[in-house]
Amino acid sequence: VTRAYVGLGSNLGDRERFIRTAIEHMNRIPESSVIRVSSLYDSEPAGDSTQPRYLNAVAVLETELSPERVLWNLLLIEKRLGRERVKRWGPRQIDLDLLFFGDRVIEEPDLTVPHPEVEHRAFVLVPMVELDPTFVHPRLGVTVGHLLRERKLLSAVRWKGRFWY
Ligand code: A4P
Ligand code: MG
Protein backbone atom coordinates (compact mmCIF):
# COMPACT_ATOMS: atom_id res chain seq x y z
CA VAL A 1 0.00 0.00 0.00
CA THR A 2 1.25 3.47 -0.95
CA ARG A 3 0.45 6.89 0.38
CA ALA A 4 -0.41 9.24 -2.45
CA TYR A 5 -0.84 12.96 -1.81
CA VAL A 6 -3.49 14.60 -3.95
CA GLY A 7 -3.82 18.36 -4.35
CA LEU A 8 -7.34 19.72 -4.74
CA GLY A 9 -8.11 23.17 -6.10
CA SER A 10 -11.28 25.02 -7.04
CA ASN A 11 -11.93 28.60 -8.07
CA LEU A 12 -15.37 28.55 -9.66
CA GLY A 13 -18.82 28.21 -8.08
CA ASP A 14 -19.23 26.70 -4.63
CA ARG A 15 -15.55 25.94 -4.11
CA GLU A 16 -15.88 24.11 -0.81
CA ARG A 17 -18.64 21.91 -2.15
CA PHE A 18 -16.54 20.88 -5.17
CA ILE A 19 -13.68 19.94 -2.88
CA ARG A 20 -15.95 18.00 -0.53
CA THR A 21 -17.59 16.12 -3.41
CA ALA A 22 -14.21 15.32 -4.97
CA ILE A 23 -13.02 13.84 -1.64
CA GLU A 24 -16.14 11.66 -1.48
CA HIS A 25 -15.46 10.42 -5.01
CA MET A 26 -11.80 9.79 -4.19
CA ASN A 27 -12.86 7.61 -1.30
CA ARG A 28 -14.70 5.41 -3.80
CA ILE A 29 -11.64 4.73 -5.96
CA PRO A 30 -11.10 0.94 -5.95
CA GLU A 31 -8.51 -0.44 -3.52
CA SER A 32 -8.01 3.04 -2.09
CA SER A 33 -9.19 5.18 0.77
CA VAL A 34 -8.83 8.77 1.85
CA ILE A 35 -7.21 8.64 5.27
CA ARG A 36 -6.67 12.36 5.96
CA VAL A 37 -7.49 15.76 4.55
CA SER A 38 -5.70 19.02 5.36
CA SER A 39 -7.44 22.25 6.30
CA LEU A 40 -8.86 24.41 3.54
CA TYR A 41 -6.75 27.32 2.32
CA ASP A 42 -7.78 30.34 0.31
CA SER A 43 -5.01 31.27 -2.13
CA GLU A 44 -3.95 33.75 -4.72
CA PRO A 45 -4.17 32.29 -8.25
CA ALA A 46 -0.87 31.13 -9.69
CA GLY A 47 -0.47 31.52 -13.43
CA ASP A 48 -3.23 33.79 -14.72
CA SER A 49 -3.60 36.29 -11.87
CA THR A 50 -6.83 37.81 -13.21
CA GLN A 51 -8.77 34.64 -12.36
CA PRO A 52 -10.69 34.25 -9.05
CA ARG A 53 -8.96 33.10 -5.85
CA TYR A 54 -8.67 29.39 -5.22
CA LEU A 55 -9.68 27.16 -2.38
CA ASN A 56 -7.02 24.47 -1.93
CA ALA A 57 -6.45 21.38 0.18
CA VAL A 58 -4.34 18.22 0.14
CA ALA A 59 -5.69 14.72 0.77
CA VAL A 60 -3.81 11.54 1.68
CA LEU A 61 -4.98 8.56 -0.37
CA GLU A 62 -3.87 5.10 0.68
CA THR A 63 -3.91 2.93 -2.39
CA GLU A 64 -2.96 -0.44 -3.83
CA LEU A 65 -3.27 0.91 -7.38
CA SER A 66 -0.46 2.01 -9.70
CA PRO A 67 0.20 5.76 -10.04
CA GLU A 68 -1.15 5.66 -13.63
CA ARG A 69 -4.36 4.09 -12.40
CA VAL A 70 -4.73 6.66 -9.62
CA LEU A 71 -4.25 9.51 -12.10
CA TRP A 72 -6.80 7.96 -14.44
CA ASN A 73 -9.31 7.86 -11.58
CA LEU A 74 -8.57 11.47 -10.63
CA LEU A 75 -9.14 12.62 -14.22
CA LEU A 76 -12.42 10.72 -14.25
CA ILE A 77 -13.55 12.53 -11.10
CA GLU A 78 -12.63 15.89 -12.64
CA LYS A 79 -14.82 15.01 -15.63
CA ARG A 80 -17.71 13.87 -13.46
CA LEU A 81 -17.65 17.10 -11.51
CA GLY A 82 -18.06 18.89 -14.81
CA ARG A 83 -14.77 20.55 -15.19
CA GLU A 84 -14.62 22.49 -18.40
CA ARG A 85 -11.05 22.60 -19.59
CA VAL A 86 -10.69 26.08 -20.91
CA LYS A 87 -7.02 26.84 -20.58
CA ARG A 88 -3.91 25.73 -18.80
CA TRP A 89 -3.59 27.28 -15.34
CA GLY A 90 -7.00 28.92 -15.91
CA PRO A 91 -10.16 28.83 -13.74
CA ARG A 92 -11.80 25.50 -12.92
CA GLN A 93 -14.44 23.92 -10.70
CA ILE A 94 -12.02 21.24 -9.62
CA ASP A 95 -8.42 20.39 -10.35
CA LEU A 96 -6.89 17.23 -8.93
CA ASP A 97 -3.13 16.87 -9.07
CA LEU A 98 -1.12 13.83 -8.06
CA LEU A 99 1.52 15.61 -5.97
CA PHE A 100 3.41 12.64 -4.56
CA PHE A 101 3.16 8.87 -4.84
CA GLY A 102 5.12 7.62 -1.85
CA ASP A 103 8.79 8.16 -2.68
CA ARG A 104 8.40 7.39 -6.38
CA VAL A 105 9.86 9.62 -9.08
CA ILE A 106 8.00 9.25 -12.37
CA GLU A 107 8.73 10.96 -15.68
CA GLU A 108 6.25 9.77 -18.27
CA PRO A 109 4.61 11.66 -21.14
CA ASP A 110 1.31 11.90 -19.25
CA LEU A 111 2.51 11.73 -15.66
CA THR A 112 5.16 13.63 -13.76
CA VAL A 113 5.53 12.81 -10.07
CA PRO A 114 6.32 14.64 -7.86
CA HIS A 115 4.15 17.29 -9.49
CA PRO A 116 6.66 19.74 -11.04
CA GLU A 117 5.22 22.86 -9.37
CA VAL A 118 5.17 21.58 -5.76
CA GLU A 119 8.19 23.51 -4.54
CA HIS A 120 6.91 26.85 -5.90
CA ARG A 121 3.43 26.73 -4.44
CA ALA A 122 2.45 27.77 -0.93
CA PHE A 123 -1.04 26.36 -1.50
CA VAL A 124 0.59 22.92 -1.81
CA LEU A 125 3.43 23.24 0.71
CA VAL A 126 1.35 24.73 3.54
CA PRO A 127 -1.21 21.88 3.60
CA MET A 128 1.60 19.31 3.07
CA VAL A 129 3.40 20.68 6.12
CA GLU A 130 0.17 20.55 8.09
CA LEU A 131 -0.17 16.84 7.19
CA ASP A 132 3.50 15.86 7.60
CA PRO A 133 6.33 18.42 7.83
CA THR A 134 8.92 15.61 7.70
CA PHE A 135 7.75 14.23 4.35
CA VAL A 136 10.77 14.16 2.02
CA HIS A 137 10.37 15.42 -1.53
CA PRO A 138 11.90 12.44 -3.37
CA ARG A 139 13.41 14.41 -6.26
CA LEU A 140 14.82 17.28 -4.19
CA GLY A 141 15.81 15.18 -1.18
CA VAL A 142 14.58 17.69 1.41
CA THR A 143 11.48 17.81 3.60
CA VAL A 144 8.40 19.82 2.70
CA GLY A 145 8.94 21.73 5.96
CA HIS A 146 12.36 22.76 4.72
CA LEU A 147 10.98 23.81 1.31
CA LEU A 148 8.33 26.00 2.88
CA ARG A 149 10.78 27.74 5.23
CA GLU A 150 13.40 28.19 2.56
CA ARG A 151 11.06 29.59 -0.07
CA LYS A 152 9.19 32.06 2.18
CA LEU A 153 5.90 31.54 0.36
CA LEU A 154 3.57 31.71 3.33
CA SER A 155 1.93 35.07 2.65
CA ALA A 156 0.08 33.80 -0.41
CA VAL A 157 -2.35 31.54 1.51
CA ARG A 158 -5.01 32.11 4.15
CA TRP A 159 -6.22 29.43 6.50
CA LYS A 160 -9.96 28.93 5.99
CA GLY A 161 -10.74 26.35 8.64
CA ARG A 162 -10.56 22.67 9.28
CA PHE A 163 -12.01 20.23 6.83
CA TRP A 164 -14.38 17.96 8.72
CA TYR A 165 -13.96 14.56 7.22
N1 A4P B 1 -0.22 15.29 -15.62
C1 A4P B 1 1.09 14.98 -15.58
N2 A4P B 1 1.52 14.82 -14.34
C2 A4P B 1 0.44 15.03 -13.54
C3 A4P B 1 0.27 14.99 -12.12
N3 A4P B 1 1.29 14.72 -11.28
N4 A4P B 1 -0.97 15.25 -11.63
C4 A4P B 1 -0.97 15.50 -16.84
C5 A4P B 1 -2.00 15.53 -12.48
N5 A4P B 1 -1.90 15.58 -13.83
C6 A4P B 1 -0.68 15.34 -14.34
O1 A4P B 1 -3.54 18.55 -16.58
C7 A4P B 1 -3.06 18.23 -17.85
C8 A4P B 1 -2.41 16.88 -17.84
O2 A4P B 1 -1.34 16.85 -16.94
C9 A4P B 1 -3.27 15.72 -17.36
O3 A4P B 1 -4.08 15.20 -18.38
C10 A4P B 1 -2.23 14.69 -16.93
O4 A4P B 1 -2.04 13.70 -17.91
P1 A4P B 1 -4.77 19.46 -16.41
O5 A4P B 1 -5.20 19.34 -15.00
O6 A4P B 1 -5.76 19.19 -17.48
O7 A4P B 1 -4.19 20.88 -16.80
P2 A4P B 1 -4.00 22.08 -15.85
O8 A4P B 1 -4.31 21.70 -14.45
O9 A4P B 1 -4.71 23.23 -16.44
O10 A4P B 1 -2.49 22.35 -16.04
P3 A4P B 1 -1.41 21.90 -15.11
O11 A4P B 1 -0.13 22.13 -15.81
O12 A4P B 1 -1.70 20.57 -14.53
O13 A4P B 1 -1.56 23.01 -14.02
P4 A4P B 1 -1.60 22.77 -12.50
O14 A4P B 1 -0.21 22.64 -12.05
O15 A4P B 1 -2.59 21.75 -12.17
O16 A4P B 1 -2.08 24.18 -12.02
N6 A4P B 1 -3.49 28.72 -8.24
C11 A4P B 1 -3.90 28.45 -6.99
N7 A4P B 1 -3.84 29.41 -6.04
N8 A4P B 1 -4.38 27.22 -6.67
C12 A4P B 1 -4.45 26.19 -7.58
O17 A4P B 1 -4.89 25.10 -7.25
N9 A4P B 1 -3.98 25.48 -9.86
C13 A4P B 1 -3.53 25.69 -11.08
C14 A4P B 1 -3.43 24.56 -12.03
C15 A4P B 1 -3.06 27.03 -11.49
N10 A4P B 1 -3.09 28.02 -10.44
C16 A4P B 1 -3.52 27.74 -9.20
C17 A4P B 1 -3.98 26.43 -8.90
MG1 MG C 1 -3.75 20.01 -13.00
XYZ file of N, CA and C and ligand atoms in Angstrom:
544
model
N 0.842 -1.201 0.000
C 0.000 0.000 0.000
C 0.880 1.255 0.000
N 0.472 2.231 -0.811
C 1.250 3.467 -0.954
C 0.416 4.652 -0.509
N 1.110 5.636 0.064
C 0.448 6.889 0.384
C 0.638 7.872 -0.748
N -0.462 8.225 -1.396
C -0.413 9.239 -2.446
C -0.963 10.537 -1.864
N -0.336 11.650 -2.217
C -0.841 12.961 -1.813
C -1.488 13.612 -3.018
N -2.742 14.015 -2.846
C -3.494 14.596 -3.953
C -3.846 16.041 -3.619
N -3.477 16.948 -4.519
C -3.817 18.357 -4.348
C -5.168 18.640 -4.967
N -6.024 19.347 -4.220
C -7.340 19.721 -4.738
C -7.417 21.241 -4.829
N -7.953 21.734 -5.935
C -8.109 23.172 -6.097
C -9.404 23.483 -6.808
N -10.046 24.595 -6.389
C -11.277 25.016 -7.044
C -11.349 26.533 -7.013
N -11.731 27.144 -8.115
C -11.927 28.605 -8.065
C -13.136 29.076 -8.863
N -14.118 28.173 -9.005
C -15.365 28.550 -9.662
C -16.533 27.965 -8.888
N -17.611 28.725 -8.734
C -18.822 28.215 -8.083
C -18.622 28.006 -6.598
N -19.325 27.012 -6.063
C -19.235 26.703 -4.629
C -17.964 25.884 -4.403
N -16.871 26.580 -4.139
C -15.552 25.937 -4.115
C -15.464 24.829 -3.073
N -15.995 25.104 -1.877
C -15.880 24.113 -0.810
C -16.664 22.849 -1.159
N -17.814 23.042 -1.777
C -18.639 21.912 -2.153
C -17.943 21.040 -3.201
N -17.276 21.657 -4.172
C -16.540 20.878 -5.170
C -15.432 20.064 -4.516
N -14.765 20.665 -3.554
C -13.678 19.942 -2.883
C -14.247 18.785 -2.067
N -15.328 19.052 -1.346
C -15.949 18.004 -0.534
C -16.430 16.838 -1.403
N -17.080 17.157 -2.515
C -17.590 16.116 -3.413
C -16.435 15.323 -4.032
N -15.364 16.023 -4.387
C -14.206 15.324 -4.965
C -13.616 14.341 -3.954
N -13.550 14.734 -2.684
C -13.024 13.836 -1.640
C -13.915 12.591 -1.525
N -15.226 12.806 -1.564
C -16.139 11.657 -1.485
C -15.910 10.707 -2.653
N -15.740 11.263 -3.850
C -15.462 10.418 -5.015
C -14.118 9.708 -4.869
N -13.123 10.408 -4.353
C -11.799 9.789 -4.190
C -11.863 8.599 -3.252
N -12.730 8.701 -2.261
C -12.858 7.613 -1.298
C -13.486 6.375 -1.919
N -14.087 6.548 -3.101
C -14.700 5.414 -3.798
C -13.796 4.830 -4.871
N -12.594 5.332 -5.015
C -11.644 4.732 -5.956
C -11.326 3.317 -5.461
N -11.358 2.321 -6.373
C -11.102 0.939 -5.950
C -9.764 0.783 -5.231
N -9.741 -0.101 -4.250
C -8.509 -0.441 -3.520
C -7.798 0.779 -2.948
N -8.588 1.792 -2.592
C -8.014 3.040 -2.094
C -8.926 3.633 -1.035
N -8.342 4.386 -0.112
C -9.193 5.181 0.771
C -8.500 6.464 1.199
N -9.329 7.474 1.397
C -8.827 8.768 1.851
C -8.655 8.669 3.361
N -7.420 8.792 3.826
C -7.207 8.640 5.266
C -7.094 9.973 6.008
N -6.747 11.037 5.306
C -6.666 12.357 5.956
C -6.855 13.448 4.925
N -7.368 14.583 5.405
C -7.486 15.759 4.549
C -6.976 16.960 5.343
N -6.219 17.815 4.693
C -5.699 19.022 5.358
C -6.834 20.016 5.588
N -6.515 21.120 6.240
C -7.442 22.251 6.305
C -7.650 22.812 4.900
N -8.628 23.697 4.803
C -8.862 24.409 3.544
C -8.078 25.717 3.567
N -7.516 26.077 2.429
C -6.746 27.316 2.320
C -7.225 28.124 1.129
N -7.410 29.416 1.373
C -7.775 30.341 0.309
C -6.470 30.911 -0.247
N -6.319 30.895 -1.579
C -5.013 31.269 -2.127
C -5.122 32.141 -3.364
N -4.071 32.918 -3.545
C -3.946 33.751 -4.722
C -3.731 32.862 -5.945
N -4.367 33.148 -7.076
C -4.168 32.293 -8.248
C -2.738 32.359 -8.771
N -2.179 31.196 -9.033
C -0.867 31.130 -9.686
C -1.117 31.006 -11.178
N -0.260 31.561 -11.989
C -0.471 31.517 -13.433
C -1.195 32.775 -13.863
N -2.428 32.642 -14.299
C -3.235 33.786 -14.718
C -3.799 34.489 -13.483
N -3.239 35.638 -13.139
C -3.595 36.290 -11.871
C -4.898 37.073 -11.944
N -5.546 37.112 -13.117
C -6.830 37.805 -13.209
C -7.985 36.882 -12.846
N -7.691 35.567 -12.687
C -8.769 34.636 -12.356
C -9.102 34.713 -10.864
N -10.298 34.177 -10.453
C -10.687 34.248 -9.045
C -9.732 33.479 -8.133
N -9.788 33.791 -6.831
C -8.963 33.102 -5.847
C -9.379 31.636 -5.747
N -8.441 30.832 -5.350
C -8.672 29.393 -5.221
C -8.955 29.008 -3.783
N -9.662 27.889 -3.635
C -9.681 27.162 -2.380
C -8.869 25.891 -2.631
N -7.908 25.626 -1.752
C -7.018 24.472 -1.932
C -6.963 23.592 -0.688
N -6.686 22.321 -0.905
C -6.452 21.377 0.184
C -5.608 20.237 -0.361
N -5.064 19.420 0.537
C -4.341 18.216 0.139
C -4.933 17.032 0.886
N -5.153 15.932 0.156
C -5.692 14.715 0.771
C -4.665 13.593 0.673
N -4.680 12.724 1.687
C -3.813 11.539 1.676
C -4.661 10.348 1.256
N -4.261 9.717 0.159
C -4.977 8.565 -0.370
C -4.103 7.330 -0.192
N -4.577 6.380 0.586
C -3.866 5.101 0.681
C -4.380 4.208 -0.414
N -3.457 3.657 -1.208
C -3.912 2.929 -2.390
C -3.033 1.726 -2.711
N -3.670 0.737 -3.306
C -2.959 -0.444 -3.833
C -2.766 -0.306 -5.338
N -3.319 0.742 -5.926
C -3.266 0.911 -7.383
C -1.919 1.483 -7.822
N -1.666 1.400 -9.129
C -0.464 2.013 -9.703
C -0.709 3.522 -9.799
N 0.365 4.314 -9.894
C 0.196 5.761 -10.045
C -0.611 6.131 -11.299
N -0.404 5.389 -12.393
C -1.149 5.664 -13.635
C -2.647 5.472 -13.422
N -2.965 4.420 -12.680
C -4.362 4.094 -12.403
C -4.991 5.146 -11.479
N -4.227 5.606 -10.518
C -4.732 6.657 -9.619
C -4.999 7.918 -10.424
N -4.051 8.304 -11.283
C -4.250 9.506 -12.097
C -5.489 9.360 -12.973
N -5.645 8.214 -13.577
C -6.804 7.964 -14.439
C -8.104 8.187 -13.649
N -8.132 7.682 -12.430
C -9.313 7.865 -11.584
C -9.528 9.332 -11.205
N -8.450 10.048 -10.972
C -8.574 11.474 -10.632
C -9.129 12.257 -11.822
N -8.652 11.929 -13.026
C -9.145 12.620 -14.224
C -10.629 12.330 -14.448
N -11.017 11.095 -14.124
C -12.424 10.721 -14.245
C -13.293 11.541 -13.285
N -12.803 11.735 -12.088
C -13.548 12.530 -11.096
C -13.667 13.987 -11.557
N -12.569 14.527 -12.092
C -12.634 15.895 -12.640
C -13.731 15.996 -13.700
N -13.803 14.998 -14.570
C -14.815 15.009 -15.633
C -16.214 14.930 -15.044
N -16.400 14.033 -14.083
C -17.715 13.868 -13.463
C -18.187 15.154 -12.812
N -17.254 15.868 -12.203
C -17.646 17.098 -11.512
C -17.792 18.253 -12.496
N -17.711 17.910 -13.788
C -18.062 18.892 -14.812
C -17.022 19.947 -15.056
N -15.775 19.552 -14.907
C -14.767 20.545 -15.186
C -14.676 20.838 -16.670
N -14.820 22.095 -17.013
C -14.620 22.493 -18.396
C -13.175 22.917 -18.520
N -12.449 22.246 -19.414
C -11.053 22.605 -19.587
C -10.938 23.751 -20.535
N -10.755 24.925 -20.039
C -10.689 26.082 -20.907
C -9.240 26.361 -21.267
N -8.428 26.638 -20.273
C -7.020 26.835 -20.583
C -6.132 26.409 -19.433
N -4.893 26.141 -19.777
C -3.913 25.725 -18.801
C -3.760 26.808 -17.749
N -3.749 26.405 -16.494
C -3.593 27.284 -15.343
C -4.760 28.260 -15.208
N -5.835 28.037 -15.978
C -6.996 28.924 -15.912
C -8.013 28.444 -14.899
N -9.168 29.159 -14.758
C -10.160 28.834 -13.743
C -10.792 27.458 -13.932
N -11.156 26.813 -12.840
C -11.795 25.502 -12.919
C -12.562 25.184 -11.650
N -13.651 24.366 -11.847
C -14.441 23.923 -10.696
C -13.610 23.032 -9.799
N -12.850 22.137 -10.428
C -12.023 21.243 -9.622
C -10.795 20.812 -10.411
N -9.669 20.857 -9.753
C -8.423 20.391 -10.349
C -7.802 19.432 -9.347
N -7.499 18.232 -9.802
C -6.887 17.232 -8.935
C -5.502 16.917 -9.466
N -4.504 17.139 -8.646
C -3.129 16.872 -9.068
C -2.520 15.792 -8.185
N -1.855 14.850 -8.820
C -1.125 13.834 -8.064
C 0.217 14.451 -7.672
N 0.334 14.874 -6.426
C 1.521 15.613 -5.975
C 2.685 14.669 -5.718
N 2.396 13.627 -4.922
C 3.408 12.638 -4.564
C 2.781 11.262 -4.606
N 3.601 10.260 -4.921
C 3.160 8.874 -4.836
C 4.225 8.135 -4.039
N 4.066 8.142 -2.717
C 5.124 7.620 -1.852
C 6.428 8.328 -2.173
N 7.507 7.534 -2.338
C 8.789 8.162 -2.680
C 9.147 7.941 -4.148
N 8.144 7.658 -4.957
C 8.398 7.386 -6.379
C 8.694 8.663 -7.160
N 9.599 8.542 -8.125
C 9.862 9.622 -9.077
C 9.494 9.083 -10.453
N 8.537 9.743 -11.103
C 8.002 9.246 -12.373
C 8.083 10.346 -13.425
N 8.672 10.009 -14.561
C 8.728 10.956 -15.683
C 8.181 10.240 -16.896
N 6.890 10.375 -17.108
C 6.251 9.773 -18.266
C 5.567 10.878 -19.056
N 5.239 10.603 -20.338
C 4.613 11.663 -21.136
C 3.370 12.261 -20.456
N 2.556 11.416 -19.829
C 1.307 11.899 -19.245
C 1.338 11.981 -17.728
N 2.476 11.728 -17.125
C 2.512 11.725 -15.663
C 3.895 12.089 -15.128
N 3.934 13.194 -14.430
C 5.163 13.627 -13.765
C 4.900 13.666 -12.269
N 5.656 12.865 -11.529
C 5.529 12.807 -10.072
C 6.925 12.825 -9.476
N 7.202 13.647 -8.462
C 6.323 14.637 -7.860
C 5.849 15.692 -8.870
N 4.683 16.238 -8.622
C 4.152 17.293 -9.486
C 5.205 18.406 -9.593
N 5.509 18.842 -10.830
C 6.655 19.743 -11.044
C 6.555 21.111 -10.371
N 5.352 21.516 -9.947
C 5.221 22.856 -9.367
C 5.242 22.868 -7.840
N 5.292 21.680 -7.225
C 5.165 21.580 -5.761
C 5.997 22.617 -4.996
N 7.283 22.689 -5.349
C 8.191 23.513 -4.540
C 7.976 25.007 -4.706
N 7.160 25.418 -5.677
C 6.914 26.846 -5.896
C 5.591 27.310 -5.310
N 4.814 26.387 -4.741
C 3.433 26.726 -4.435
C 3.104 26.617 -2.952
N 2.836 27.757 -2.347
C 2.449 27.774 -0.932
C 1.162 26.983 -0.719
N 0.251 27.042 -1.688
C -1.043 26.362 -1.503
C -0.896 24.844 -1.547
N 0.272 24.349 -1.935
C 0.587 22.920 -1.811
C 1.447 22.669 -0.567
N 2.481 23.487 -0.389
C 3.431 23.239 0.710
C 2.795 23.450 2.087
N 1.948 24.467 2.217
C 1.355 24.728 3.538
C 0.481 23.550 3.998
N -0.459 23.069 3.164
C -1.210 21.875 3.600
C -0.347 20.624 3.738
N 0.689 20.458 2.915
C 1.595 19.311 3.066
C 2.274 19.352 4.426
N 2.727 20.534 4.830
C 3.402 20.681 6.119
C 2.432 20.420 7.263
N 1.189 20.841 7.070
C 0.174 20.546 8.087
C 0.020 19.025 8.250
N 0.031 18.288 7.145
C -0.169 16.839 7.195
C 1.083 16.119 7.705
N 2.246 16.508 7.197
C 3.497 15.858 7.599
C 4.713 16.702 7.216
N 5.196 17.535 8.145
C 6.333 18.416 7.829
C 7.616 17.658 7.516
N 7.690 16.382 7.914
C 8.920 15.609 7.696
C 8.893 14.830 6.384
N 7.824 14.945 5.627
C 7.749 14.228 4.348
C 8.855 14.722 3.413
N 9.634 13.792 2.876
C 10.770 14.157 2.018
C 10.344 14.171 0.551
N 10.591 15.305 -0.095
C 10.374 15.416 -1.533
C 11.403 14.519 -2.223
N 10.940 13.446 -2.905
C 11.896 12.439 -3.371
C 12.835 12.891 -4.490
N 12.493 13.918 -5.209
C 13.407 14.409 -6.258
C 14.401 15.420 -5.699
N 13.947 16.234 -4.734
C 14.823 17.284 -4.186
C 15.590 16.812 -2.960
N 15.095 15.743 -2.326
C 15.806 15.181 -1.184
C 15.752 16.029 0.077
N 14.769 16.908 0.182
C 14.580 17.692 1.407
C 13.117 17.604 1.832
N 12.854 17.931 3.107
C 11.481 17.811 3.598
C 10.616 18.969 3.086
N 9.311 18.741 3.109
C 8.400 19.821 2.701
C 8.480 20.981 3.698
N 8.747 20.680 4.957
C 8.937 21.730 5.960
C 10.105 22.634 5.583
N 11.180 22.020 5.153
C 12.365 22.763 4.718
C 12.028 23.632 3.504
N 11.332 23.056 2.529
C 10.984 23.807 1.315
C 10.157 25.044 1.653
N 9.198 24.872 2.540
C 8.325 25.999 2.878
C 9.107 27.104 3.580
N 9.985 26.728 4.508
C 10.778 27.738 5.232
C 11.723 28.452 4.287
N 12.388 27.644 3.446
C 13.401 28.191 2.559
C 12.803 29.129 1.522
N 11.599 28.820 1.054
C 11.062 29.590 -0.068
C 10.209 30.773 0.357
N 9.931 30.887 1.663
C 9.189 32.061 2.185
C 7.933 32.376 1.366
N 7.084 31.378 1.207
C 5.903 31.540 0.356
C 4.626 31.781 1.141
N 4.738 31.789 2.455
C 3.570 31.705 3.327
C 2.485 32.749 3.097
N 2.881 33.962 2.738
C 1.933 35.075 2.647
C 0.819 34.831 1.642
N 1.046 33.964 0.675
C 0.083 33.801 -0.411
C -1.143 32.946 -0.051
N -1.177 32.348 1.148
C -2.348 31.536 1.515
C -2.962 31.965 2.843
N -4.268 31.802 2.931
C -5.005 32.114 4.146
C -5.722 30.875 4.631
N -5.547 30.581 5.899
C -6.219 29.432 6.498
C -7.721 29.676 6.519
N -8.514 28.719 6.052
C -9.964 28.926 5.986
C -10.733 27.957 6.863
N -10.040 27.240 7.716
C -10.745 26.354 8.640
C -10.491 24.887 8.366
N -10.774 24.107 9.383
C -10.561 22.671 9.279
C -11.551 22.050 8.316
N -11.120 20.983 7.699
C -12.009 20.230 6.832
C -12.532 19.060 7.648
N -13.827 19.032 7.898
C -14.383 17.957 8.720
C -14.655 16.763 7.856
N -13.867 15.737 8.081
C -13.963 14.562 7.223
C -14.016 13.302 8.065
N -0.225 15.287 -15.621
C 1.088 14.979 -15.579
N 1.517 14.825 -14.341
C 0.443 15.026 -13.538
C 0.267 14.985 -12.124
N 1.290 14.718 -11.284
N -0.974 15.245 -11.635
C -0.972 15.502 -16.843
C -2.002 15.532 -12.476
N -1.896 15.582 -13.834
C -0.680 15.339 -14.345
O -3.540 18.546 -16.582
C -3.060 18.231 -17.850
C -2.414 16.879 -17.844
O -1.337 16.847 -16.942
C -3.269 15.715 -17.362
O -4.083 15.202 -18.376
C -2.234 14.689 -16.933
O -2.038 13.695 -17.915
P -4.774 19.464 -16.411
O -5.201 19.339 -14.998
O -5.758 19.193 -17.475
O -4.192 20.881 -16.795
P -4.003 22.082 -15.848
O -4.312 21.696 -14.453
O -4.713 23.227 -16.437
O -2.491 22.348 -16.036
P -1.407 21.905 -15.107
O -0.131 22.126 -15.806
O -1.701 20.568 -14.529
O -1.564 23.009 -14.024
P -1.597 22.770 -12.499
O -0.208 22.640 -12.049
O -2.588 21.748 -12.168
O -2.085 24.183 -12.023
N -3.486 28.716 -8.244
C -3.898 28.453 -6.987
N -3.842 29.406 -6.045
N -4.381 27.215 -6.671
C -4.449 26.189 -7.583
O -4.890 25.099 -7.247
N -3.976 25.481 -9.859
C -3.528 25.695 -11.080
C -3.430 24.563 -12.029
C -3.065 27.034 -11.489
N -3.088 28.016 -10.440
C -3.516 27.736 -9.205
C -3.984 26.433 -8.900
Mg -3.752 20.011 -13.005
